Tab-separated table of C-alpha atoms and ligand atoms in Angstrom:
chain	number	residue	atom	x	y	z
A	1	UNK	CA	59.373	-8.928	57.545
A	2	UNK	CA	57.570	-7.396	54.601
A	3	UNK	CA	56.246	-9.660	51.806
A	4	UNK	CA	55.662	-8.976	48.119
A	5	UNK	CA	51.918	-9.514	48.673
A	6	UNK	CA	52.017	-6.776	51.293
A	7	UNK	CA	53.740	-4.426	48.856
A	8	UNK	CA	51.193	-5.136	46.121
A	9	UNK	CA	48.484	-4.388	48.649
A	10	UNK	CA	50.088	-1.050	49.555
A	11	UNK	CA	50.427	-0.146	45.897
A	12	UNK	CA	46.631	-0.508	45.563
A	13	UNK	CA	46.601	2.794	47.461
A	14	UNK	CA	48.614	4.600	44.752
A	15	UNK	CA	46.349	6.040	42.083
A	16	UNK	CA	46.852	7.017	38.460
A	17	UNK	CA	47.046	10.853	38.580
A	18	UNK	CA	45.106	11.181	35.316
A	19	UNK	CA	42.404	8.649	36.176
A	20	UNK	CA	42.421	8.774	39.979
A	21	UNK	CA	39.770	6.075	40.299
A	22	UNK	CA	42.345	3.510	39.103
A	23	UNK	CA	45.230	2.302	41.228
A	24	UNK	CA	48.569	1.563	39.602
A	25	UNK	CA	47.705	-2.105	40.170
A	26	UNK	CA	44.318	-1.817	38.388
A	27	UNK	CA	46.068	-0.050	35.534
A	28	UNK	CA	48.515	-2.928	35.205
A	29	UNK	CA	51.676	-0.821	35.166
A	30	UNK	CA	53.326	-2.615	38.098
A	31	UNK	CA	55.015	-5.627	36.547
A	32	UNK	CA	57.050	-7.042	39.352
A	33	UNK	CA	58.026	-6.625	42.989
A	34	UNK	CA	61.131	-8.244	44.440
A	35	UNK	CA	62.533	-8.103	47.928
A	36	UNK	CA	66.190	-8.689	48.732
A	37	UNK	CA	66.979	-8.152	52.376
A	38	UNK	CA	65.949	-4.568	53.080
A	39	UNK	CA	65.905	-3.626	49.405
A	40	UNK	CA	62.625	-3.411	47.489
A	41	UNK	CA	62.663	-3.530	43.693
A	42	UNK	CA	59.565	-2.421	41.785
A	43	UNK	CA	59.362	-2.787	37.999
A	44	UNK	CA	56.868	-0.594	36.172
A	45	UNK	CA	55.972	-0.164	32.498
A	46	UNK	CA	54.594	2.924	30.718
A	47	UNK	CA	51.113	2.903	29.176
A	48	UNK	CA	52.111	5.253	26.334
A	49	UNK	CA	55.723	6.253	25.572
A	50	UNK	CA	55.028	9.900	26.321
A	51	UNK	CA	52.605	9.409	29.205
A	52	UNK	CA	53.367	12.372	31.505
A	53	UNK	CA	51.787	10.509	34.430
A	54	UNK	CA	54.563	7.909	34.589
A	55	UNK	CA	57.007	10.125	36.489
A	56	UNK	CA	54.256	11.070	38.942
A	57	UNK	CA	53.347	7.396	39.448
A	58	UNK	CA	56.969	6.552	40.081
A	59	UNK	CA	57.262	9.343	42.671
A	60	UNK	CA	53.963	8.318	44.290
A	61	UNK	CA	55.020	4.665	44.524
A	62	UNK	CA	58.251	5.771	46.163
A	63	UNK	CA	56.547	7.977	48.729
A	64	UNK	CA	53.895	5.355	49.502
A	65	UNK	CA	56.580	2.796	50.279
A	66	UNK	CA	58.517	5.332	52.344
A	67	UNK	CA	55.356	6.083	54.273
A	68	UNK	CA	55.150	2.351	55.035
A	69	UNK	CA	58.669	2.426	56.434
A	70	UNK	CA	60.718	1.194	53.490
A	71	UNK	CA	63.753	3.280	52.661
A	72	UNK	CA	65.779	1.273	50.153
A	73	UNK	CA	63.536	1.510	47.073
A	74	UNK	CA	64.599	0.788	43.499
A	75	UNK	CA	62.157	1.507	40.698
A	76	UNK	CA	62.985	0.257	37.213
A	77	UNK	CA	61.124	0.776	33.973
A	78	UNK	CA	60.678	-1.991	31.439
A	79	UNK	CA	59.211	-1.591	27.957
A	80	UNK	CA	58.696	-5.247	27.148
A	81	UNK	CA	56.245	-6.909	27.058
A	82	UNK	CA	54.583	-3.664	26.052
A	83	UNK	CA	51.563	-2.525	27.996
A	84	UNK	CA	48.214	-3.096	26.306
A	85	UNK	CA	44.715	-2.473	27.590
A	86	UNK	CA	44.558	-6.212	28.365
A	87	UNK	CA	46.693	-5.381	31.417
A	88	UNK	CA	43.785	-3.422	32.917
A	89	UNK	CA	42.220	-5.525	35.654
A	90	UNK	CA	38.520	-6.485	35.535
A	91	UNK	CA	38.076	-4.514	38.721
A	92	UNK	CA	39.737	-1.580	36.986
A	93	UNK	CA	37.319	-1.775	34.042
A	94	UNK	CA	34.383	-1.824	36.424
A	95	UNK	CA	35.731	1.207	38.316
A	96	UNK	CA	36.238	3.100	35.056
A	97	UNK	CA	32.599	2.605	34.052
A	98	UNK	CA	31.408	3.706	37.486
A	99	UNK	CA	33.570	6.806	37.146
A	100	UNK	CA	32.024	7.742	33.762
A	101	UNK	CA	34.798	6.520	31.453
A	102	UNK	CA	33.893	3.740	29.024
A	103	UNK	CA	36.376	0.859	29.385
A	104	UNK	CA	38.157	-0.546	26.307
A	105	UNK	CA	36.300	-2.943	24.018
A	106	UNK	CA	37.907	-5.155	21.400
A	107	UNK	CA	38.665	-3.214	18.257
A	108	UNK	CA	39.615	-4.078	14.711
A	109	UNK	CA	43.239	-3.691	13.737
A	110	UNK	CA	44.474	-0.100	13.488
A	111	UNK	CA	45.762	-0.702	9.981
A	112	UNK	CA	42.213	-0.877	8.590
A	113	UNK	CA	41.392	2.538	7.169
A	114	UNK	CA	37.959	4.024	7.750
A	115	UNK	CA	36.968	1.059	9.870
A	116	UNK	CA	33.778	1.799	11.778
A	117	UNK	CA	34.719	3.015	15.245
A	118	UNK	CA	34.040	0.454	17.967
A	119	UNK	CA	30.598	0.355	19.531
A	120	UNK	CA	31.045	1.784	22.989
A	121	UNK	CA	28.229	1.813	25.522
A	122	UNK	CA	27.432	5.118	27.222
A	123	UNK	CA	28.661	4.924	30.825
A	124	UNK	CA	25.673	7.024	31.970
A	125	UNK	CA	22.664	5.392	30.273
A	126	UNK	CA	24.242	2.204	28.828
A	127	UNK	CA	22.888	2.991	25.349
A	128	UNK	CA	24.999	1.640	22.504
A	129	UNK	CA	23.814	4.479	20.311
A	130	UNK	CA	26.966	6.582	20.675
A	131	UNK	CA	29.388	8.235	18.290
A	132	UNK	CA	33.111	8.842	18.267
A	133	UNK	CA	33.891	12.569	18.259
A	134	UNK	CA	37.656	12.127	18.018
A	135	UNK	CA	40.159	9.280	18.102
A	136	UNK	CA	42.368	11.461	20.309
A	137	UNK	CA	40.966	12.615	23.631
A	138	UNK	CA	41.892	14.430	26.824
A	139	UNK	CA	44.902	12.169	27.479
A	140	UNK	CA	46.920	9.797	25.293
A	141	UNK	CA	44.915	6.799	26.486
A	142	UNK	CA	41.437	8.152	25.745
A	143	UNK	CA	39.175	8.870	22.763
A	144	UNK	CA	36.312	11.335	22.868
A	145	UNK	CA	32.735	10.033	22.459
A	146	UNK	CA	29.212	11.338	22.792
A	147	UNK	CA	25.980	9.495	23.577
A	148	UNK	CA	23.228	10.050	20.985
A	149	UNK	CA	20.505	9.131	23.493
A	150	UNK	CA	21.280	11.115	26.645
A	151	UNK	CA	23.778	13.450	24.887
A	152	UNK	CA	26.425	12.816	27.552
A	153	UNK	CA	29.920	13.553	26.234
A	154	UNK	CA	32.285	10.950	27.654
A	155	UNK	CA	35.805	9.582	27.514
A	156	UNK	CA	36.498	6.133	26.123
A	157	UNK	CA	39.635	4.399	27.428
A	158	UNK	CA	40.774	3.291	24.004
A	159	UNK	CA	41.957	-0.145	23.123
A	160	UNK	CA	45.724	-0.447	22.736
A	161	UNK	CA	46.937	-3.755	21.333
B	1	UNK	CA	80.213	-5.393	17.233
B	2	UNK	CA	81.148	-1.802	17.685
B	3	UNK	CA	78.898	0.343	19.816
B	4	UNK	CA	79.670	3.447	17.810
B	5	UNK	CA	77.389	2.328	14.971
B	6	UNK	CA	74.548	1.506	17.357
B	7	UNK	CA	74.958	4.853	19.113
B	8	UNK	CA	74.842	6.747	15.843
B	9	UNK	CA	71.797	4.828	14.660
B	10	UNK	CA	69.952	5.469	17.930
B	11	UNK	CA	70.645	9.187	17.542
B	12	UNK	CA	69.059	9.114	14.072
B	13	UNK	CA	66.019	7.253	15.324
B	14	UNK	CA	65.713	9.455	18.410
B	15	UNK	CA	66.297	12.729	16.552
B	16	UNK	CA	63.586	11.836	14.033
B	17	UNK	CA	61.079	11.460	16.871
B	18	UNK	CA	62.364	14.486	18.767
B	19	UNK	CA	62.395	17.004	15.929
B	20	UNK	CA	59.027	15.947	14.507
B	21	UNK	CA	57.547	15.959	18.010
B	22	UNK	CA	58.884	19.479	18.552
B	23	UNK	CA	57.432	20.599	15.223
B	24	UNK	CA	54.006	19.143	15.982
B	25	UNK	CA	54.067	20.792	19.393
B	26	UNK	CA	53.981	24.150	17.594
B	27	UNK	CA	50.371	23.337	16.693
B	28	UNK	CA	49.335	23.424	20.335
B	29	UNK	CA	46.522	25.960	20.542
B	30	UNK	CA	46.589	26.581	16.773
B	31	UNK	CA	44.839	23.505	15.352
B	32	UNK	CA	42.124	24.101	12.720
B	33	UNK	CA	39.546	22.521	15.040
B	34	UNK	CA	39.764	21.504	18.679
B	35	UNK	CA	39.837	17.756	17.931
B	36	UNK	CA	42.761	18.134	15.540
B	37	UNK	CA	44.597	20.395	17.930
B	38	UNK	CA	44.357	17.593	20.501
B	39	UNK	CA	45.224	14.890	17.958
B	40	UNK	CA	48.386	16.652	16.747
B	41	UNK	CA	49.607	17.320	20.266
B	42	UNK	CA	48.831	13.735	21.322
B	43	UNK	CA	50.965	12.509	18.435
B	44	UNK	CA	53.663	15.008	19.463
B	45	UNK	CA	53.591	13.589	22.981
B	46	UNK	CA	54.003	10.012	21.709
B	47	UNK	CA	56.969	11.115	19.613
B	48	UNK	CA	58.638	12.979	22.480
B	49	UNK	CA	58.081	9.897	24.655
B	50	UNK	CA	59.731	7.685	22.036
B	51	UNK	CA	62.609	10.152	21.764
B	52	UNK	CA	63.084	9.959	25.544
B	53	UNK	CA	63.373	6.146	25.514
B	54	UNK	CA	65.601	6.083	22.454
B	55	UNK	CA	67.963	8.888	23.505
B	56	UNK	CA	68.259	7.566	27.055
B	57	UNK	CA	69.324	4.269	25.559
B	58	UNK	CA	71.698	6.052	23.162
B	59	UNK	CA	73.335	7.662	26.193
B	60	UNK	CA	73.761	4.278	27.854
B	61	UNK	CA	75.309	2.788	24.732
B	62	UNK	CA	77.664	5.741	24.407
B	63	UNK	CA	78.704	5.298	28.036
B	64	UNK	CA	79.956	8.835	28.587
B	65	UNK	CA	77.408	9.846	31.172
B	66	UNK	CA	75.048	11.661	28.808
B	67	UNK	CA	71.351	10.888	29.305
B	68	UNK	CA	68.410	11.556	26.993
B	69	UNK	CA	67.983	15.119	28.235
B	70	UNK	CA	71.623	16.007	27.643
B	71	UNK	CA	71.469	14.539	24.158
B	72	UNK	CA	68.207	16.312	23.365
B	73	UNK	CA	69.100	19.728	24.709
B	74	UNK	CA	72.855	20.151	24.624
B	75	UNK	CA	74.101	19.195	21.198
B	76	UNK	CA	74.960	21.568	18.376
B	77	UNK	CA	73.039	21.678	15.129
B	78	UNK	CA	75.496	19.571	13.128
B	79	UNK	CA	75.254	16.816	15.761
B	80	UNK	CA	71.541	16.238	15.127
B	81	UNK	CA	70.948	13.597	12.492
B	82	UNK	CA	67.201	13.705	11.837
B	83	UNK	CA	65.714	13.558	8.344
B	84	UNK	CA	65.351	16.903	6.559
B	85	UNK	CA	61.676	16.071	5.947
B	86	UNK	CA	60.908	16.328	9.642
B	87	UNK	CA	62.376	19.784	10.194
B	88	UNK	CA	60.349	21.343	7.375
B	89	UNK	CA	57.902	24.006	8.596
B	90	UNK	CA	54.376	23.030	9.566
B	91	UNK	CA	52.847	25.070	6.712
B	92	UNK	CA	49.091	24.595	6.571
B	93	UNK	CA	47.254	21.650	8.112
B	94	UNK	CA	47.630	19.659	4.869
B	95	UNK	CA	51.405	20.175	4.811
B	96	UNK	CA	51.654	18.915	8.387
B	97	UNK	CA	49.468	15.884	7.677
B	98	UNK	CA	51.423	15.039	4.508
B	99	UNK	CA	54.788	15.255	6.318
B	100	UNK	CA	53.403	13.076	9.087
B	101	UNK	CA	51.891	10.538	6.688
B	102	UNK	CA	55.113	10.108	4.697
B	103	UNK	CA	56.917	9.470	7.979
B	104	UNK	CA	54.285	7.219	9.630
B	105	UNK	CA	54.147	5.020	6.523
B	106	UNK	CA	57.886	4.449	7.048
B	107	UNK	CA	57.874	4.141	10.821
B	108	UNK	CA	55.208	1.452	11.013
B	109	UNK	CA	57.049	-1.203	8.926
B	110	UNK	CA	60.346	-0.103	10.494
B	111	UNK	CA	59.089	-0.777	14.030
B	112	UNK	CA	57.396	-4.003	12.902
B	113	UNK	CA	60.772	-5.277	11.781
B	114	UNK	CA	62.816	-3.757	14.598
B	115	UNK	CA	60.822	-5.926	17.006
B	116	UNK	CA	62.990	-8.773	15.663
B	117	UNK	CA	66.215	-6.835	16.228
B	118	UNK	CA	69.066	-8.706	17.869
B	119	UNK	CA	69.330	-5.777	20.272
B	120	UNK	CA	66.863	-6.421	23.105
B	121	UNK	CA	66.324	-2.829	24.205
B	122	UNK	CA	65.822	-1.604	20.631
B	123	UNK	CA	63.307	-4.403	20.121
B	124	UNK	CA	61.427	-3.372	23.295
B	125	UNK	CA	61.325	0.277	22.201
B	126	UNK	CA	59.987	-0.792	18.791
B	127	UNK	CA	57.318	-3.010	20.331
B	128	UNK	CA	56.116	-0.117	22.482
B	129	UNK	CA	56.270	2.529	19.750
B	130	UNK	CA	54.566	0.413	17.099
B	131	UNK	CA	51.289	0.433	18.998
B	132	UNK	CA	51.211	4.226	18.940
B	133	UNK	CA	52.447	4.515	15.373
B	134	UNK	CA	49.522	2.425	14.115
B	135	UNK	CA	47.135	5.046	15.476
B	136	UNK	CA	49.133	7.834	13.861
B	137	UNK	CA	49.272	6.194	10.446
B	138	UNK	CA	45.585	5.470	10.437
B	139	UNK	CA	44.817	9.053	11.387
B	140	UNK	CA	47.037	10.610	8.725
B	141	UNK	CA	46.004	8.151	5.969
B	142	UNK	CA	42.369	9.011	6.530
B	143	UNK	CA	43.115	12.728	6.346
B	144	UNK	CA	45.149	12.366	3.133
B	145	UNK	CA	42.196	10.594	1.507
B	146	UNK	CA	39.642	13.091	2.834
B	147	UNK	CA	41.641	16.076	1.678
B	148	UNK	CA	42.714	14.588	-1.657
B	149	UNK	CA	39.304	13.258	-2.574
B	150	UNK	CA	37.517	16.197	-0.946
B	151	UNK	CA	36.794	19.601	-2.443
B	152	UNK	CA	38.590	21.126	-5.389
B	153	UNK	CA	40.417	23.447	-3.003
B	154	UNK	CA	41.513	20.703	-0.581
B	155	UNK	CA	42.574	18.470	-3.476
B	156	UNK	CA	44.730	21.131	-5.041
B	157	UNK	CA	46.298	22.084	-1.711
B	158	UNK	CA	47.185	18.564	-0.556
B	159	UNK	CA	48.644	17.869	-4.005
B	160	UNK	CA	50.824	20.934	-3.525
B	161	UNK	CA	51.925	19.647	-0.115
B	162	UNK	CA	53.019	16.397	-1.720
B	163	UNK	CA	54.789	18.247	-4.550
B	164	UNK	CA	56.788	20.197	-1.957
B	165	UNK	CA	57.643	17.331	0.370
B	166	UNK	CA	58.264	14.452	-2.028
B	167	UNK	CA	61.834	15.597	-2.668
B	168	UNK	CA	62.708	14.814	0.952
B	169	UNK	CA	61.555	11.192	0.861
B	170	UNK	CA	64.587	9.639	-0.840
B	171	UNK	CA	66.665	10.442	2.201
B	172	UNK	CA	64.497	8.173	4.375
B	173	UNK	CA	65.985	5.133	2.675
B	174	UNK	CA	69.572	6.205	2.124
B	175	UNK	CA	72.026	3.957	3.896
B	176	UNK	CA	75.646	4.337	4.868
B	177	UNK	CA	78.236	2.339	6.823
B	178	UNK	CA	76.226	2.740	10.067
B	179	UNK	CA	73.137	1.006	8.650
B	180	UNK	CA	75.192	-1.546	6.784
B	181	UNK	CA	77.111	-2.620	9.844
B	182	UNK	CA	73.951	-2.939	11.944
B	183	UNK	CA	72.093	-4.843	9.233
B	184	UNK	CA	75.035	-7.220	8.906
B	185	UNK	CA	74.882	-7.859	12.663
B	186	UNK	CA	71.152	-8.504	12.802
B	187	UNK	CA	70.376	-5.290	14.693
B	188	UNK	CA	68.649	-3.475	11.849
B	189	UNK	CA	66.417	-4.800	9.072
B	190	UNK	CA	67.365	-4.209	5.471
B	191	UNK	CA	65.981	-0.751	4.643
B	192	UNK	CA	65.253	-1.713	1.038
B	193	UNK	CA	62.627	-4.207	2.206
B	194	UNK	CA	60.990	-1.432	4.218
B	195	UNK	CA	61.084	0.865	1.232
B	196	UNK	CA	58.921	-1.494	-0.817
B	197	UNK	CA	56.314	-1.680	1.963
B	198	UNK	CA	56.406	2.108	2.272
B	199	UNK	CA	55.939	2.555	-1.466
B	200	UNK	CA	52.977	0.228	-1.458
B	201	UNK	CA	51.322	2.176	1.372
B	202	UNK	CA	51.864	5.629	-0.096
B	203	UNK	CA	50.823	4.561	-3.581
B	204	UNK	CA	47.588	2.963	-2.447
B	205	UNK	CA	46.642	5.900	-0.199
B	206	UNK	CA	47.515	8.471	-2.892
B	207	UNK	CA	45.506	6.500	-5.468
B	208	UNK	CA	42.481	6.603	-3.225
B	209	UNK	CA	43.121	10.270	-2.496
B	210	UNK	CA	43.336	10.923	-6.273
B	211	UNK	CA	46.671	12.710	-5.928
B	212	UNK	CA	49.756	11.970	-7.972
B	213	UNK	CA	53.385	11.479	-7.060
B	214	UNK	CA	55.478	14.188	-8.719
B	215	UNK	CA	58.232	13.268	-11.156
B	216	UNK	CA	61.541	14.954	-11.940
B	217	UNK	CA	62.063	16.303	-8.490
B	218	UNK	CA	65.433	17.300	-7.205
B	219	UNK	CA	66.202	15.101	-4.169
B	220	UNK	CA	67.509	16.575	-0.959
B	221	UNK	CA	69.636	14.825	1.639
B	222	UNK	CA	72.122	15.675	4.375
B	223	UNK	CA	70.229	15.323	7.652
B	224	UNK	CA	71.858	12.014	8.491
B	225	UNK	CA	75.243	13.731	8.201
B	226	UNK	CA	74.177	16.705	10.282
B	227	UNK	CA	73.709	19.041	7.307
B	228	UNK	CA	70.403	20.741	7.843
B	229	UNK	CA	68.084	23.173	6.127
B	230	UNK	CA	67.864	26.760	7.347
B	231	UNK	CA	64.865	25.828	9.519
B	232	UNK	CA	66.830	23.696	11.931
B	233	UNK	CA	68.504	26.517	13.845
B	234	UNK	CA	65.143	28.085	14.668
B	235	UNK	CA	63.782	24.765	15.954
B	236	UNK	CA	66.810	24.298	18.198
B	237	UNK	CA	66.679	27.817	19.564
B	238	UNK	CA	63.148	27.075	20.797
B	239	UNK	CA	63.942	23.550	21.931
B	240	UNK	CA	67.135	24.396	23.778
B	241	UNK	CA	66.321	27.840	25.136
B	242	UNK	CA	65.664	26.869	28.764
B	243	UNK	CA	68.718	24.598	29.108
B	244	UNK	CA	71.004	27.144	27.465
B	245	UNK	CA	69.665	30.075	29.487
B	246	UNK	CA	69.451	28.199	32.798
B	247	UNK	CA	71.953	25.322	32.589
B	248	UNK	CA	70.903	22.141	34.428
B	249	UNK	CA	67.482	23.533	35.335
B	250	UNK	CA	64.830	20.940	36.148
B	251	UNK	CA	61.136	21.107	36.878
C	301	ZN	ZN1	23.868	7.958	27.321
């Protein structure tokens, strides 16, 4: 008899296709798992409305569960409560840094114009002397930064609140 | 309450996101600098994502078996009810930023209030979309100020963008029986309250950008009734090409 804990554990093996170092659990997109008899219900939530990785994650979750011998799989999407970067696990933030992507830091409200960009530490040399190159980066969830000390260009997983 | 009004409102909301997202997508590979190319296409992606959620829900409400894709790709021109503002050509970078700013300044307070909608799914869509819209509005506001209060050339050009697009802004706040019914039922906020927030935003940003709102402009409307400008057909021929040429294709 499979348990929800077991399913969560299996889903740790499904990675975000855009940031493969993160599992869908680290990313915080799996909201709920329910088991009813032989049926397994998984509820997921998108990071950004247009995130092209969501369909891939859904397919990967399905095939992972099939691989584990589950055939009656129901995946639903919920929009509320909306995903924010607070849903990223601490382990996920650590893995991001190791991978060379700066994890989100607390930012001022987006409605403040010309607010100084957040101080983001360089994931290579840890210097806080970095600059934002662009608010919009390689994917919807990232901004583009560069380190002024070691000159490393890097992605910052931007704060979404 | 009758679902017809909700369905028609969702089409308006979804078509606004869809058509502007399609327009912005035309910038892909043509941005003035790499960072802006990426920014405009990121915003396009958010809008297309919103359109997907909204139109899928519209299909559910309609209950005739049409999903978001069918609604996006298989309607005729007169069945699209987006604002005329959003189908206007991209023009230069300033024109695109001005069109986007006028829209973002409306969308942000709209989503803020739609979170309190009596319709749960609409409220969830608004909660999700608001987070993205805040980024967009900040980005476009900063550009309006930079361009307006920039060089003589950029000032004169962004002023011209505003002069051309201002005539399409009245339509944003026009209401008809669809809005009235939904407002009465607690589904939709009163658009006049959103208009005052919008006016405050655009006035303060334009003041800082040292550009002026034109007067005596002829006002255009018709998008909400499916009466479009000559640009719409060209947008749809691009948007719908694959589904029309290869019906039911998927990838
Ligand atoms: Zn560094």
